[in-house]
Short mmCIF file of C-alpha atoms in Angstrom, two decimals:
data_model
loop_
_atom_site.label_atom_id
_atom_site.label_comp_id
_atom_site.label_asym_id
_atom_site.label_seq_id
_atom_site.Cartn_x
_atom_site.Cartn_y
_atom_site.Cartn_z
CA UNK A 256 87.86 -86.67 -42.68
CA UNK A 257 91.18 -87.45 -41.01
CA UNK A 258 92.04 -86.41 -37.47
CA UNK A 259 92.35 -82.65 -37.09
CA UNK A 260 94.70 -81.21 -34.50
CA UNK A 261 94.26 -77.65 -33.31
CA UNK A 262 96.18 -75.84 -30.62
CA UNK A 263 97.13 -72.39 -29.40
CA UNK A 264 100.92 -72.28 -29.07
CA UNK A 265 103.66 -69.73 -28.46
CA UNK A 266 106.27 -68.76 -31.03
CA UNK A 267 108.77 -70.55 -28.77
CA UNK A 268 106.94 -73.83 -29.41
CA UNK A 269 106.01 -73.11 -33.03
CA UNK A 270 109.68 -72.71 -33.92
CA UNK A 271 110.94 -75.57 -31.73
CA UNK A 272 112.19 -79.03 -32.75
CA UNK A 273 108.56 -80.21 -32.78
CA UNK A 274 107.78 -78.29 -35.97
CA UNK A 275 109.40 -78.04 -39.39
CA UNK A 276 107.70 -76.24 -42.26
CA UNK A 277 107.78 -76.20 -46.05
CA UNK A 278 106.01 -73.94 -48.52
CA UNK A 279 104.41 -76.03 -51.30
CA UNK A 280 105.15 -75.18 -54.93
CA UNK A 281 101.53 -74.23 -55.58
CA UNK A 282 101.70 -71.38 -53.07
CA UNK A 283 102.33 -67.90 -54.41
CA UNK A 284 105.80 -66.40 -53.93
CA UNK A 285 106.63 -64.26 -50.90
CA UNK A 286 104.71 -61.06 -51.56
CA UNK A 287 104.47 -59.05 -48.35
CA UNK A 288 105.29 -55.40 -48.97
CA UNK A 289 107.08 -52.97 -46.70
CA UNK A 290 103.84 -51.66 -45.23
CA UNK A 291 102.78 -55.20 -44.26
CA UNK A 292 106.07 -55.75 -42.45
CA UNK A 293 105.90 -52.36 -40.73
CA UNK A 294 102.37 -53.13 -39.55
CA UNK A 295 103.41 -56.52 -38.14
CA UNK A 296 106.37 -55.04 -36.27
CA UNK A 297 104.40 -52.09 -34.88
CA UNK A 298 101.52 -54.33 -33.78
CA UNK A 299 103.89 -56.66 -31.92
CA UNK A 300 106.07 -53.93 -30.45
CA UNK A 301 103.14 -51.86 -29.19
CA UNK A 302 101.16 -54.81 -27.80
CA UNK A 303 100.79 -55.31 -24.05
CA UNK A 304 103.93 -57.05 -22.74
CA UNK A 305 101.95 -58.52 -19.84
CA UNK A 306 99.41 -60.31 -22.05
CA UNK A 307 99.34 -62.76 -24.92
CA UNK A 308 99.33 -61.25 -28.40
CA UNK A 309 97.50 -63.23 -31.10
CA UNK A 310 99.28 -63.46 -34.47
CA UNK A 311 96.57 -65.36 -36.30
CA UNK A 312 95.74 -68.87 -37.48
CA UNK A 313 97.79 -71.10 -39.74
CA UNK A 314 96.60 -74.24 -41.49
CA UNK A 315 99.01 -77.13 -41.98
CA UNK A 316 99.14 -80.48 -43.72
CA UNK A 317 101.28 -83.06 -41.93
CA UNK A 318 103.89 -84.46 -44.32
CA UNK A 319 106.28 -86.68 -42.37
CA UNK A 320 107.95 -87.33 -39.04
CA UNK A 321 111.36 -85.84 -38.34
CA UNK A 322 112.67 -87.50 -35.18
CA UNK A 323 110.29 -86.54 -32.38
CA UNK A 324 108.97 -83.67 -34.49
CA UNK A 325 106.88 -83.36 -37.65
CA UNK A 326 107.22 -81.62 -40.99
CA UNK A 327 104.22 -79.67 -42.27
CA UNK A 328 103.20 -78.09 -45.57
CA UNK A 329 101.81 -74.60 -44.93
CA UNK A 330 98.39 -74.42 -46.56
CA UNK A 331 97.59 -70.98 -45.15
CA UNK A 332 99.88 -68.58 -43.31
CA UNK A 333 103.09 -68.83 -45.32
CA UNK A 334 103.45 -65.05 -45.67
CA UNK A 335 103.27 -64.54 -41.89
CA UNK A 336 105.54 -67.50 -41.07
CA UNK A 337 108.17 -66.32 -43.59
CA UNK A 338 108.01 -62.76 -42.27
CA UNK A 339 108.32 -63.92 -38.64
CA UNK A 340 111.43 -65.90 -39.61
CA UNK A 341 112.91 -62.75 -41.19
CA UNK A 342 112.08 -60.72 -38.08
CA UNK A 343 113.72 -63.30 -35.82
CA UNK A 344 116.82 -63.25 -38.03
CA UNK A 345 117.04 -59.45 -37.81
CA UNK A 346 116.72 -59.64 -34.01
CA UNK A 347 119.38 -62.37 -33.91
CA UNK A 348 121.83 -60.20 -35.86
CA UNK A 349 121.07 -57.04 -33.85
CA UNK A 350 121.21 -58.42 -30.30
CA UNK A 351 124.69 -58.71 -28.78
CA UNK A 352 124.01 -61.13 -25.92
CA UNK A 353 125.04 -64.62 -27.05
CA UNK A 354 122.22 -66.35 -25.17
CA UNK A 355 119.53 -64.29 -26.92
CA UNK A 356 121.34 -64.64 -30.25
CA UNK A 357 121.46 -68.44 -29.94
CA UNK A 358 117.84 -68.66 -28.80
CA UNK A 359 116.70 -66.88 -31.95
CA UNK A 360 118.96 -68.89 -34.23
CA UNK A 361 117.50 -72.13 -32.83
CA UNK A 362 114.06 -70.93 -34.00
CA UNK A 363 115.45 -70.52 -37.53
CA UNK A 364 117.94 -73.37 -37.86
CA UNK A 365 117.73 -76.73 -36.07
CA UNK A 366 121.06 -78.14 -34.92
CA UNK A 367 121.53 -81.86 -35.07
CA UNK A 368 119.98 -83.67 -32.10
CA UNK A 369 121.22 -87.26 -32.05
CA UNK A 370 119.29 -88.17 -28.91
CA UNK A 371 115.95 -87.34 -30.50
CA UNK A 372 116.91 -88.39 -34.02
CA UNK A 373 116.59 -84.87 -35.41
CA UNK A 374 118.99 -83.90 -38.23
CA UNK A 375 120.53 -80.50 -38.83
CA UNK A 376 117.77 -78.73 -40.70
CA UNK A 377 116.29 -75.32 -41.52
CA UNK A 378 113.02 -74.58 -39.73
CA UNK A 379 111.33 -73.29 -42.90
CA UNK A 380 111.85 -74.48 -46.49
CA UNK A 381 111.02 -71.73 -48.98
CA UNK A 382 111.08 -71.51 -52.76
CA UNK A 383 114.09 -69.17 -52.77
CA UNK A 384 115.98 -71.63 -50.60
CA UNK A 385 119.60 -70.64 -51.34
CA UNK A 386 118.83 -66.93 -51.13
CA UNK A 387 116.86 -67.35 -47.91
CA UNK A 388 119.55 -69.53 -46.36
CA UNK A 389 122.30 -67.01 -47.08
CA UNK A 390 120.53 -63.83 -45.95
CA UNK A 391 118.12 -65.11 -43.30
CA UNK A 392 118.91 -68.58 -42.01
CA UNK A 393 122.65 -68.29 -41.54
CA UNK A 394 123.95 -66.19 -38.65
CA UNK A 395 124.77 -62.57 -39.54
CA UNK A 396 122.99 -63.06 -42.89
CA UNK A 397 120.83 -59.94 -42.60
CA UNK A 398 124.01 -57.85 -42.37
CA UNK A 399 125.18 -59.06 -45.80
CA UNK A 400 122.40 -57.56 -47.92
CA UNK A 401 123.97 -54.22 -48.80
CA UNK A 402 124.40 -53.82 -52.56
CA UNK A 403 123.12 -57.27 -53.56
CA UNK A 404 121.36 -57.78 -56.90
CA UNK A 405 117.98 -59.45 -56.63
CA UNK A 406 116.87 -61.79 -59.41
CA UNK A 407 113.10 -61.55 -58.91
CA UNK A 408 110.39 -59.74 -57.01
CA UNK A 409 110.29 -62.42 -54.28
CA UNK A 410 113.93 -61.70 -53.41
CA UNK A 411 113.21 -57.96 -53.55
CA UNK A 412 110.35 -58.38 -51.06
CA UNK A 413 112.56 -60.41 -48.71
CA UNK A 414 115.32 -57.78 -48.77
CA UNK A 415 112.74 -55.02 -48.25
CA UNK A 416 111.40 -56.90 -45.21
CA UNK A 417 114.92 -57.19 -43.77
CA UNK A 418 115.51 -53.48 -44.29
CA UNK A 419 112.20 -52.57 -42.63
CA UNK A 420 113.03 -54.60 -39.52
CA UNK A 421 116.64 -53.40 -39.39
CA UNK A 422 115.44 -49.79 -39.52
CA UNK A 423 112.91 -50.45 -36.77
CA UNK A 424 115.58 -52.03 -34.54
CA UNK A 425 118.28 -49.45 -35.21
CA UNK A 426 117.17 -46.99 -32.53
CA UNK A 427 116.34 -49.60 -29.86
CA UNK A 428 118.65 -50.23 -26.93
CA UNK A 429 119.95 -53.73 -26.26
CA UNK A 430 117.60 -53.92 -23.28
CA UNK A 431 114.62 -53.06 -25.53
CA UNK A 432 115.71 -55.65 -28.10
CA UNK A 433 116.04 -58.36 -25.46
CA UNK A 434 112.61 -57.45 -24.09
CA UNK A 435 111.12 -57.69 -27.57
CA UNK A 436 112.74 -61.11 -28.15
CA UNK A 437 111.24 -62.36 -24.87
CA UNK A 438 107.81 -60.95 -25.77
CA UNK A 439 107.77 -62.58 -29.21
CA UNK A 440 109.01 -65.93 -27.91
CA UNK A 441 106.84 -66.22 -24.80
CA UNK A 442 103.69 -64.16 -25.32
CA UNK A 443 103.09 -63.98 -29.07
CA UNK A 444 100.85 -66.90 -29.97
CA UNK A 445 99.58 -68.68 -33.06
CA UNK A 446 96.65 -71.04 -33.47
CA UNK A 447 97.65 -73.90 -35.74
CA UNK A 448 95.25 -76.38 -37.30
CA UNK A 449 96.79 -79.51 -38.80
CA UNK A 450 95.58 -82.61 -40.61
CA UNK A 451 97.29 -85.34 -42.62
CA UNK A 452 95.14 -85.17 -45.76
CA UNK A 453 95.47 -82.35 -48.30
CA UNK A 454 91.74 -82.36 -49.04
CA UNK A 455 90.93 -81.90 -45.35
CA UNK A 456 93.50 -79.14 -45.02
CA UNK A 457 92.02 -77.45 -48.06
CA UNK A 458 88.50 -77.68 -46.64
CA UNK A 459 89.76 -76.01 -43.48
CA UNK A 460 91.38 -73.38 -45.68
CA UNK A 461 88.06 -72.55 -47.33
CA UNK A 462 86.19 -72.57 -44.01
CA UNK A 463 88.61 -70.01 -42.56
CA UNK A 464 88.23 -68.02 -45.75
CA UNK A 465 84.43 -68.03 -45.44
CA UNK A 466 84.75 -66.60 -41.96
CA UNK A 467 86.28 -63.49 -43.39
CA UNK A 468 90.05 -63.80 -43.04
CA UNK A 469 91.96 -62.22 -45.91
CA UNK A 470 92.76 -65.23 -48.06
CA UNK A 471 92.75 -64.75 -51.80
CA UNK A 472 90.33 -66.76 -53.90
CA UNK A 473 92.99 -67.26 -56.57
CA UNK A 474 95.32 -68.86 -54.00
CA UNK A 475 92.66 -71.39 -53.09
CA UNK A 476 91.95 -72.08 -56.77
CA UNK A 477 95.67 -72.53 -57.29
CA UNK A 478 95.83 -75.01 -54.39
CA UNK A 479 92.94 -76.99 -55.92
CA UNK A 480 94.69 -77.28 -59.27
CA UNK A 481 98.33 -77.65 -58.22
CA UNK A 482 98.19 -80.26 -55.51
CA UNK A 483 99.98 -83.51 -54.78
CA UNK A 484 96.61 -85.25 -55.09
CA UNK A 485 96.52 -84.72 -58.88
CA UNK A 486 100.13 -83.91 -59.89
CA UNK A 487 103.58 -85.32 -59.36
CA UNK A 488 106.38 -83.15 -57.98
CA UNK A 489 107.79 -82.30 -61.42
CA UNK A 490 104.41 -81.11 -62.73
CA UNK A 491 103.69 -79.20 -59.53
CA UNK A 492 106.85 -77.15 -60.03
CA UNK A 493 106.17 -76.65 -63.74
CA UNK A 494 102.55 -75.55 -63.38
CA UNK A 495 103.19 -73.45 -60.28
CA UNK A 496 105.65 -71.44 -62.37
CA UNK A 497 103.11 -71.09 -65.20
CA UNK A 498 100.45 -69.89 -62.75
CA UNK A 499 102.83 -67.39 -61.15
CA UNK A 500 103.95 -66.09 -64.54
CA UNK A 501 100.34 -65.47 -65.60
CA UNK A 502 99.68 -63.53 -62.39
CA UNK A 503 102.91 -61.56 -62.76
CA UNK A 504 102.16 -60.69 -66.41
CA UNK A 505 98.56 -59.60 -65.79
CA UNK A 506 98.80 -58.31 -62.23
CA UNK A 507 96.65 -59.70 -59.43
CA UNK A 508 93.54 -57.60 -60.11
CA UNK A 509 93.36 -58.44 -63.81
CA UNK A 510 94.24 -62.07 -63.14
CA UNK A 511 91.29 -62.36 -60.75
CA UNK A 512 89.04 -60.78 -63.40
CA UNK A 513 90.23 -63.31 -65.97
CA UNK A 514 89.31 -66.14 -63.57
CA UNK A 515 85.86 -64.58 -63.28
CA UNK A 516 85.51 -64.17 -67.07
CA UNK A 517 86.32 -67.85 -67.57
CA UNK A 518 83.65 -68.80 -65.03
CA UNK A 519 81.13 -66.74 -67.01
CA UNK A 520 82.21 -68.24 -70.34
CA UNK A 521 81.83 -71.78 -69.02
CA UNK A 522 78.67 -71.39 -66.94
CA UNK A 523 76.90 -68.77 -69.12
CA UNK A 524 74.70 -67.71 -66.22
CA UNK A 525 74.77 -64.90 -63.70
CA UNK A 526 76.84 -65.81 -60.66
CA UNK A 527 74.68 -67.14 -57.82
CA UNK A 528 77.34 -68.26 -55.36
CA UNK A 529 80.93 -67.70 -54.30
CA UNK A 530 83.20 -68.08 -57.33
CA UNK A 531 85.15 -70.95 -55.69
CA UNK A 532 81.97 -72.92 -55.08
CA UNK A 533 80.85 -72.30 -58.64
CA UNK A 534 84.17 -73.56 -59.99
CA UNK A 535 83.93 -76.66 -57.79
CA UNK A 536 80.26 -77.38 -58.51
CA UNK A 537 79.60 -76.02 -61.99
CA UNK A 538 82.93 -76.28 -63.79
CA UNK A 539 85.15 -78.94 -62.22
CA UNK A 540 82.20 -80.86 -60.79
CA UNK A 541 80.54 -81.10 -64.21
CA UNK A 542 83.81 -81.80 -66.03
CA UNK A 543 83.54 -78.66 -68.17
CA UNK A 544 87.27 -78.30 -67.49
CA UNK A 545 89.38 -80.86 -65.66
CA UNK A 546 91.35 -79.77 -62.60
CA UNK A 547 95.10 -79.53 -62.79
CA UNK A 548 97.04 -79.35 -66.04
CA UNK A 549 93.94 -78.91 -68.22
CA UNK A 550 92.66 -75.94 -66.26
CA UNK A 551 96.04 -74.20 -66.12
CA UNK A 552 96.64 -74.70 -69.84
CA UNK A 553 93.10 -73.38 -70.44
CA UNK A 554 93.86 -70.38 -68.25
CA UNK A 555 97.11 -69.78 -70.12
CA UNK A 556 95.23 -69.89 -73.44
CA UNK A 557 92.68 -67.29 -72.32
CA UNK A 558 95.45 -65.11 -70.91
CA UNK A 559 96.99 -65.05 -74.40
CA UNK A 560 93.61 -64.23 -75.95
CA UNK A 561 93.00 -61.42 -73.45
CA UNK A 562 96.40 -59.89 -74.22
CA UNK A 563 95.81 -60.07 -77.98
CA UNK A 564 92.33 -58.57 -77.85
CA UNK A 565 92.49 -56.03 -75.07
CA UNK A 566 96.06 -55.28 -73.97
CA UNK A 567 98.24 -55.46 -77.10
CA UNK A 568 95.20 -55.10 -79.37
CA UNK A 569 97.29 -56.93 -81.96
CA UNK A 570 94.73 -59.12 -83.70
CA UNK A 571 94.30 -56.88 -86.78
CA UNK A 572 97.93 -55.88 -87.26
CA UNK A 573 98.41 -54.67 -90.83
CA UNK A 574 94.64 -54.68 -91.45
CA UNK A 575 92.80 -51.59 -92.77
CA UNK A 576 90.77 -51.56 -89.56
CA UNK A 577 93.78 -51.91 -87.20
CA UNK A 578 93.74 -48.38 -85.72
CA UNK A 579 89.95 -48.18 -85.82
CA UNK A 580 89.78 -51.40 -83.80
CA UNK A 581 92.25 -50.10 -81.22
CA UNK A 582 90.34 -46.85 -80.80
CA UNK A 583 87.03 -48.64 -80.33
CA UNK A 584 88.52 -50.97 -77.72
CA UNK A 585 90.06 -48.01 -75.90
CA UNK A 586 86.75 -46.22 -75.39
CA UNK A 587 84.98 -49.46 -74.48
CA UNK A 588 87.52 -50.55 -71.85
CA UNK A 589 87.90 -47.07 -70.36
CA UNK A 590 84.36 -45.70 -70.44
CA UNK A 591 81.74 -48.46 -70.44
CA UNK A 592 80.16 -48.96 -66.99
CA UNK A 593 81.18 -52.61 -66.64
CA UNK A 594 83.22 -55.35 -68.29
CA UNK A 595 80.27 -57.71 -68.86
CA UNK A 596 80.90 -57.54 -72.62
CA UNK A 597 84.41 -59.00 -72.29
CA UNK A 598 83.51 -62.72 -71.78
CA UNK A 599 81.53 -62.89 -75.07
CA UNK A 600 84.41 -61.16 -76.86
CA UNK A 601 87.00 -63.59 -75.47
CA UNK A 602 84.81 -66.60 -76.23
CA UNK A 603 84.11 -65.41 -79.78
CA UNK A 604 87.84 -65.26 -80.49
CA UNK A 605 88.33 -68.68 -78.90
CA UNK A 606 85.75 -70.13 -81.32
CA UNK A 607 86.24 -68.14 -84.52
CA UNK A 608 89.62 -66.38 -84.21
CA UNK A 609 89.74 -63.26 -86.45
CA UNK A 610 86.84 -64.30 -88.67
CA UNK A 611 84.57 -61.18 -88.90
CA UNK A 612 85.89 -60.09 -85.52
CA UNK A 613 85.62 -56.37 -86.22
CA UNK A 614 81.99 -56.80 -87.28
CA UNK A 615 81.38 -58.78 -84.10
CA UNK A 616 82.89 -56.22 -81.72
CA UNK A 617 80.93 -53.44 -83.44
CA UNK A 618 77.69 -55.39 -83.03
CA UNK A 619 78.53 -56.30 -79.43
CA UNK A 620 79.29 -52.69 -78.55
CA UNK A 621 76.05 -51.47 -80.11
CA UNK A 622 74.02 -54.08 -78.22
CA UNK A 623 75.66 -53.37 -74.88
CA UNK A 624 75.42 -49.57 -75.25
CA UNK A 625 71.80 -49.76 -76.45
CA UNK A 626 70.85 -51.80 -73.36
CA UNK A 627 72.64 -49.26 -71.16
CA UNK A 628 70.90 -46.25 -72.74
CA UNK A 629 67.50 -47.96 -72.74
CA UNK A 630 67.73 -48.41 -68.97
CA UNK A 631 68.09 -52.18 -69.00
CA UNK A 632 69.12 -53.19 -65.48
CA UNK A 633 72.66 -54.39 -64.85
CA UNK A 634 71.28 -57.86 -64.06
CA UNK A 635 69.38 -58.02 -67.36
CA UNK A 636 72.46 -56.74 -69.23
CA UNK A 637 74.39 -59.69 -67.80
CA UNK A 638 71.59 -62.04 -68.92
CA UNK A 639 71.78 -60.56 -72.43
CA UNK A 640 75.55 -61.04 -72.58
CA UNK A 641 75.10 -64.65 -71.47
CA UNK A 642 72.60 -65.14 -74.29
CA UNK A 643 75.33 -64.04 -76.68
CA UNK A 644 77.70 -66.58 -75.09
CA UNK A 645 75.17 -69.35 -75.66
CA UNK A 646 74.67 -68.23 -79.26
CA UNK A 647 78.44 -68.34 -79.84
CA UNK A 648 78.50 -71.87 -78.43
CA UNK A 649 75.67 -73.05 -80.71
CA UNK A 650 76.83 -71.32 -83.91
CA UNK A 651 79.00 -72.89 -86.58
CA UNK A 652 79.65 -69.61 -88.42
CA UNK A 653 80.53 -66.17 -87.12
CA UNK A 654 77.86 -64.47 -89.26
CA UNK A 655 75.12 -66.42 -87.47
CA UNK A 656 75.91 -64.58 -84.25
CA UNK A 657 76.25 -61.07 -85.65
CA UNK A 658 72.86 -61.20 -87.39
CA UNK A 659 71.02 -63.11 -84.65
CA UNK A 660 68.26 -62.01 -82.31
CA UNK A 661 70.66 -61.81 -79.34
CA UNK A 662 72.26 -58.73 -80.92
CA UNK A 663 69.01 -56.87 -81.54
CA UNK A 664 67.53 -53.99 -79.51
CA UNK A 665 64.57 -51.58 -79.65
CA UNK A 666 65.88 -49.05 -82.17
CA UNK A 667 62.74 -46.86 -82.05
CA UNK A 668 62.96 -46.44 -78.30
CA UNK A 669 66.72 -45.94 -78.57
CA UNK A 670 66.25 -43.14 -81.10
CA UNK A 671 63.81 -41.47 -78.74
CA UNK A 672 66.34 -41.68 -75.90
CA UNK A 673 69.13 -40.28 -78.03
CA UNK A 674 66.87 -37.46 -79.15
CA UNK A 675 66.19 -36.46 -75.55
CA UNK A 676 68.21 -34.51 -72.99
CA UNK A 677 71.39 -36.52 -72.40
CA UNK A 678 73.64 -34.13 -70.49
CA UNK A 679 72.81 -35.53 -67.05
CA UNK A 680 72.73 -39.16 -68.17
CA UNK A 681 75.50 -41.60 -67.20
CA UNK A 682 76.08 -42.45 -70.85
CA UNK A 683 76.55 -38.83 -72.02
CA UNK A 684 80.35 -38.81 -72.10
CA UNK A 685 80.51 -42.23 -73.74
CA UNK A 686 78.18 -41.17 -76.56
CA UNK A 687 80.27 -38.08 -77.24
CA UNK A 688 83.40 -40.25 -77.34
CA UNK A 689 81.65 -42.63 -79.71
CA UNK A 690 80.90 -39.69 -81.99
CA UNK A 691 84.57 -38.69 -81.89
CA UNK A 692 85.39 -42.26 -82.87
CA UNK A 693 82.85 -42.29 -85.71
CA UNK A 694 84.05 -38.98 -87.17
CA UNK A 695 87.79 -39.64 -86.86
CA UNK A 696 90.08 -40.81 -89.67
CA UNK A 697 91.84 -43.36 -87.42
CA UNK A 698 95.35 -42.63 -88.57
CA UNK A 699 96.70 -42.85 -85.00
CA UNK A 700 95.67 -44.78 -81.89
CA UNK A 701 93.89 -42.49 -79.44
CA UNK A 702 93.40 -42.90 -75.69
CA UNK A 703 91.46 -40.39 -73.66
CA UNK A 704 92.42 -39.28 -70.18
CA UNK A 705 91.13 -35.91 -69.02
CA UNK A 706 87.98 -35.01 -70.92
CA UNK A 707 85.05 -32.82 -70.00
CA UNK A 708 81.65 -32.08 -71.51
CA UNK A 709 80.91 -28.57 -72.66
CA UNK A 710 77.70 -26.87 -73.79
CA UNK A 711 78.04 -24.61 -76.83
CA UNK A 712 74.69 -22.94 -76.18
CA UNK A 713 75.18 -22.10 -72.46
CA UNK A 714 73.04 -23.63 -69.75
CA UNK A 715 72.15 -20.17 -68.53
CA UNK A 716 71.89 -17.00 -70.65
CA UNK A 717 72.19 -13.49 -69.28
CA UNK A 718 69.61 -10.90 -70.30
CA UNK A 719 72.17 -8.89 -72.30
CA UNK A 720 73.64 -11.86 -74.12
CA UNK A 721 73.38 -12.10 -77.91
CA UNK A 722 72.23 -15.69 -77.33
CA UNK A 723 68.88 -14.13 -76.44
CA UNK A 724 68.40 -12.91 -79.99
CA UNK A 725 68.94 -16.44 -81.34
CA UNK A 726 67.12 -18.61 -78.82
CA UNK A 727 63.70 -18.05 -77.29
CA UNK A 728 63.22 -19.49 -73.81
CA UNK A 729 61.44 -22.54 -75.25
CA UNK A 730 64.24 -23.09 -77.78
CA UNK A 731 66.86 -22.71 -75.08
CA UNK A 732 65.16 -25.23 -72.81
CA UNK A 733 64.71 -27.66 -75.70
CA UNK A 734 68.25 -27.59 -77.11
CA UNK A 735 70.65 -26.89 -74.28
CA UNK A 736 71.04 -30.51 -73.09
CA UNK A 737 70.69 -32.20 -76.49
CA UNK A 738 73.62 -34.16 -77.85
CA UNK A 739 73.93 -31.76 -80.80
CA UNK A 740 74.77 -28.93 -78.37
CA UNK A 741 77.40 -30.90 -76.45
CA UNK A 742 81.05 -31.42 -77.24
CA UNK A 743 84.07 -32.86 -75.47
CA UNK A 744 87.10 -30.88 -74.42
CA UNK A 745 90.37 -32.76 -74.15
CA UNK A 746 91.39 -30.71 -71.11
CA UNK A 747 89.54 -29.49 -68.08
CA UNK A 748 87.12 -26.84 -69.17
CA UNK A 749 87.34 -23.27 -67.98
CA UNK A 750 84.05 -22.70 -66.17
CA UNK A 751 84.41 -18.94 -66.68
CA UNK A 752 84.17 -19.53 -70.45
CA UNK A 753 80.95 -21.54 -70.24
CA UNK A 754 78.67 -18.52 -70.80
CA UNK A 755 80.75 -16.89 -73.55
CA UNK A 756 79.20 -15.72 -76.76
CA UNK A 757 79.67 -18.19 -79.62
CA UNK A 758 82.56 -16.31 -81.27
CA UNK A 759 84.39 -15.92 -77.96
CA UNK A 760 83.86 -19.55 -77.08
CA UNK A 761 85.36 -20.68 -80.40
CA UNK A 762 88.37 -18.49 -79.76
CA UNK A 763 88.80 -19.69 -76.17
CA UNK A 764 88.31 -23.39 -76.70
CA UNK A 765 89.37 -24.24 -80.21
CA UNK A 766 91.69 -21.71 -81.83
CA UNK A 767 93.91 -21.99 -78.75
CA UNK A 768 93.82 -25.79 -78.94
CA UNK A 769 92.16 -26.36 -75.58
CA UNK A 770 90.45 -29.19 -77.42
CA UNK A 771 92.23 -31.26 -80.07
CA UNK A 772 89.30 -33.63 -80.57
CA UNK A 773 88.22 -33.96 -84.20
CA UNK A 774 84.51 -33.44 -83.72
CA UNK A 775 85.02 -30.56 -81.31
CA UNK A 776 87.38 -28.83 -83.74
CA UNK A 777 84.63 -28.87 -86.35
CA UNK A 778 82.85 -26.21 -84.31
CA UNK A 779 85.26 -23.74 -85.90
CA UNK A 780 83.54 -24.27 -89.26
CA UNK A 781 80.26 -22.81 -87.97
CA UNK A 782 79.76 -19.09 -88.38
CA UNK A 783 76.83 -19.08 -85.96
CA UNK A 784 74.94 -21.38 -83.60
CA UNK A 785 71.18 -21.39 -84.08
CA UNK A 786 68.21 -23.71 -83.55
CA UNK A 787 68.47 -24.64 -87.27
CA UNK A 788 72.15 -25.56 -86.88
CA UNK A 789 71.31 -27.72 -83.87
CA UNK A 790 68.42 -29.38 -85.67
CA UNK A 791 70.66 -30.35 -88.62
CA UNK A 792 73.39 -31.56 -86.29
CA UNK A 793 70.90 -33.63 -84.32
CA UNK A 794 69.73 -35.46 -87.46
CA UNK A 795 73.31 -36.13 -88.53
CA UNK A 796 74.27 -37.43 -85.08
CA UNK A 797 71.30 -39.79 -84.87
CA UNK A 798 72.16 -41.20 -88.28
CA UNK A 799 75.75 -41.79 -87.18
CA UNK A 800 74.80 -43.49 -83.92
CA UNK A 801 71.93 -45.61 -85.23
CA UNK A 802 73.42 -46.90 -88.48
#
């Protein structure tokens, strides 16, 4: 490991002619939101003016000498450094005293210093360099933002940050502004850690991350794959843009999930360590996927697959099963208890494209749901999904997977579970949705938002109710929580209607369209609701669910 320098320094020194900074292409764009900027300002402004105020740690890679100073790539801390530069610019343009104004501008823009061999240079090089120079780095720039058209979300975030700080400074007196400038310059401190080698800087990055600071795993993975150690400058710019486009298209949360799904597809085992360590040791370390271009192209490929299968649901366009497929995916993505089934689905498409894909997703859904109903632990469910991944890897034909042992489950025990009381089970609502799916014509795509479970035979029966003439106490206890007695309402149910007589309940819930669900609407076809009706329904439901 190369020499590591670490020091606690003031903002005055951090933004002096000893330090110049650049944000590498592999870093994510400026993404601090208004609330982040407000929090930074409030924390600084309300901190004790007689004591040092700690602004965090930054990690740097030394790039080159600039006169008596040095230029550093920011490995961690670019969001804070960029925001501090914006804050200093807003203070510069709000303060009227020339000495304070010049002091702040020197922290943003370095004038030529012939004696020390330092050229005229911006203190911070960002991706949006022309935009940042015009509205932040040049004097009076923050006063030019009114009515400008931003070209991307990074510019929007920068303008929002300027507006936040300008609003905060608007009601301050010149004395208060000068006091704040002094406090930031003299008593706000940063700890910087610097080394010459990227690998060492990255190791420091991960160490800080392990100690609990809020660094995103995907940023570290990005740094591993888009680094000057394995790419030239042209490729760094190209693949940084690809990475950022994937994240923008999917959103951060879904992008992180996709990274996790790929880990599962490649390793085919339950995660035992931090995802970064598993990528380093089990994927890159074993050459399952090569770092750099190969990994990012691989990621891009799976992003396309994910969109086709689960977002656009476009794989069976024009097929007889097109709407049926979409409706099945909708209930699976919205109502299954986890997404453990997604990696096998993505991997299947990667291997076999649309070959028997509807048969596969039907079999996969049945296996996953059966495990869930049978009380298989979440850990064992993951193991079972990984077994399917291994079967996909070993199979040369799609049919081998669908008919294999990895898709089988205990159908006798499952039938017993389905024949029991399901109302209080976690899978109750899903099963009722699955029945809606099985009994629908699939002429339109259907997504479900507000749904509730309703008993036809009420949970409690009053002594004067006509239900008493139809159901003995033993019959009532036996049937009330069975699946044949439960339906879904497509709106919030009216609890006052729960104990209605059957005819009144039909009028309240169905003739007035409180439920537009196909299976629920079929209740209208029943003239009465008896133990025999429930028995026949139960047989029909079990046949639907088990075949």
